[in-house]
Amino acid sequence: MGTGELKVPRGTFDVLPEDALKRRELQRRTWAVLGRGGYRPFESPAFEDTELFERGVGESTDIVRKEMFTFEDQGGRSLTLRPEGTAPVCRAYVEHGMHKLPQPVKLWYWGPFFRHERAQAGRYRQFSQIGCEALGSDEPSLDAESVLLLAELLEAAGVRGATLKIASLGTREGREAYLEELRGYLHDHEADLSQDVRDRIASNPLRAFDAGHEGTRTVMAGAPRLLDRLAPEDAEHFAEVRALLDDAGLAYVVDPTLVRGLDYYTRTVFEFESDKLGAQSGVGGGGRYDGLVEELGGPRTPGVGWAAGIERILLASETRWPAAPRPVFVAIDDGGNRREAFRLVTLLREAGVRSEMEQAGRSLKGQMKHASRAEARAVAIVGQEMHWRDMDTGEQRPVTGIQEAVRIAVGLAT
RNA sequence: GUGGGCGUAGCUCAGCUGGUAGAGCUCCUGGUUGUGGUCCAGGCGGUCGCGGGUUCGAGUCCCGUCGCUCACCCCA
């Protein structure tokens, strides 16, 4: 179409000015909400050693098995475009010795992530996430805080009516006995299960809970529930988190079948869903990952956090995002001096006035039309004489020179 | 990786049973009020995704291919 064959790669997109402004505003609100919670900004590289994700995210996950953009650098090292942000944060926690800082360490990030999947509504190969992580404490209040901050962020972003689902997966050790029981149950009903679920009975039996497959669903309806088998400490922890959410007045549904697709989750898991997104209904979700830092070679360190999809937030948002500020326009009439007009624009900008001038060879009428479309508040007409025209009232007044023109414009802005 | 829908001007789309390309919006020019937002006139802009086939003739039929999109899967 148009000039040629070059297009953005599949599953990626350009952010045009209109959307860029919304993103900017969303980031501003994110900064405010998470900053109030004591979270500080953090950035990590767009790619990392492949091993970080293999070990952190888990070999049995779809992400590691088939969705990573992995490549070799010129030194033969295997690198991977980051598919998620929690493992990198944990890597940084260990690398920079953050366990020596006052705990918990609270960080948030914003940026691009990459997963090689077929794109569809709300799902891209390069997408953006806001993430929030708190490491170094297993206090239930940290779980509750994390959930509440995501709820507050969604609220601030104009995402209304999202439903919150929560569950607990117990600890890794505490979960083992249950997993054995579940594997036994799955083997007993193997004939009715989907191939995919059968393949993962050994590696990741929990996955069976969120299968769409008809037969699998009926089998799972009668399956033993992890929530009913939690170790006493885990059950207590979960009850405490729920109590805190109740106190905060945040509505949620306990969903025993909620299973997240990453291996590192322990205890609390949660997810916000919106019905405005099509099939990919999750706007954001996360949970606790008490074993991850240790898995990556650090000290035994608990952690909780979440990630939310920026594109999905914007899709689900009902906010009327603020419009771009109105500029002032400098038009040139017959007999006008271009250099004088340019100088006026320069001075206006120095004085803090957003201003533009004629730069496309338009007629005066064309310039006025353009200024009108650009929603200019006022137009300076530089001809034999100089005038300021108020574009809302149509009122037009002569100006003695550039200095006075700047003074008037500065006055308009306030 | 699998399946459905779709690919005509920058954007949104029309084009009936094949006859040789249209509208609205945008953009530019002119008129209507010297100098806009209404209205009118005109102009710029298209290898009809690409390749092959059927036909005197294909945007319109057939095959292939690429792309977009939605869904499965999975997740943000």
XYZ file of C-alpha atoms (C1' of nucleotides) in Angstrom, chain A residues 1 7 10 62 115 117-118 120-124 129 207 212 260-261 279-280 282-284 309 312 362-363 365 368 372-373 381 389 391 394 396, chain B residues 1-4 7-11 26-32 34-40 47 49 67-76:
70
model
C 0.000 0.000 0.000
C 5.644 -2.519 7.311
C 3.931 -8.939 12.644
C 4.646 -21.910 27.281
C 6.613 -12.921 23.263
C 2.721 -15.556 19.822
C 0.028 -15.113 17.185
C -4.970 -10.958 18.310
C -7.075 -8.351 20.067
C -5.061 -7.100 23.040
C -2.155 -9.428 22.341
C 1.031 -8.453 20.552
C 3.731 -3.684 30.751
C -2.532 -26.337 34.183
C -10.852 -24.849 27.653
C -1.074 -18.586 36.464
C 1.138 -19.654 33.604
C -10.817 -13.132 24.445
C -7.715 -11.803 26.171
C -6.768 -10.209 31.700
C -5.741 -6.597 32.256
C -3.232 -7.373 34.934
C -0.729 -4.679 30.076
C -5.000 -3.650 27.484
C -0.276 28.210 2.361
C -2.365 31.209 1.455
C -6.930 31.762 4.119
C -6.343 30.570 9.097
C -8.466 26.728 13.256
C -8.046 22.987 12.760
C -0.935 37.934 11.578
C -6.695 37.587 16.348
C -9.817 32.583 17.396
C -12.984 36.585 16.249
C -8.722 41.243 16.143
C 1.266 -24.160 15.186
C -4.460 -24.696 13.864
C -9.207 -22.553 12.181
C -12.846 -18.433 10.492
C -7.450 -7.482 1.578
C -10.181 -1.286 -3.952
C -7.260 6.230 -3.043
C -3.690 8.674 3.469
C -8.571 7.046 6.360
C -8.490 14.398 5.053
C -5.058 17.639 2.278
C -4.391 21.963 -1.374
C -6.628 26.147 -4.410
C -10.644 29.614 -5.396
C -15.532 31.871 -4.133
C -19.057 33.027 -0.102
C -9.910 41.499 3.871
C -8.235 36.686 7.588
C -10.707 30.394 9.950
C -14.562 27.301 11.988
C -20.887 26.941 7.499
C -21.761 26.331 2.371
C -20.240 25.924 -2.998
C 0.251 -1.319 -10.263
C -2.066 -7.069 -1.803
C -0.508 -9.700 4.625
C -4.235 -8.023 8.144
C -7.828 -9.506 11.644
C -10.603 -12.549 15.110
C -10.546 -17.107 17.699
C -8.085 -21.721 19.688
C -3.648 -22.204 22.754
C -1.533 -19.040 26.411
C -0.983 -14.677 28.765
C -0.352 -8.562 29.967
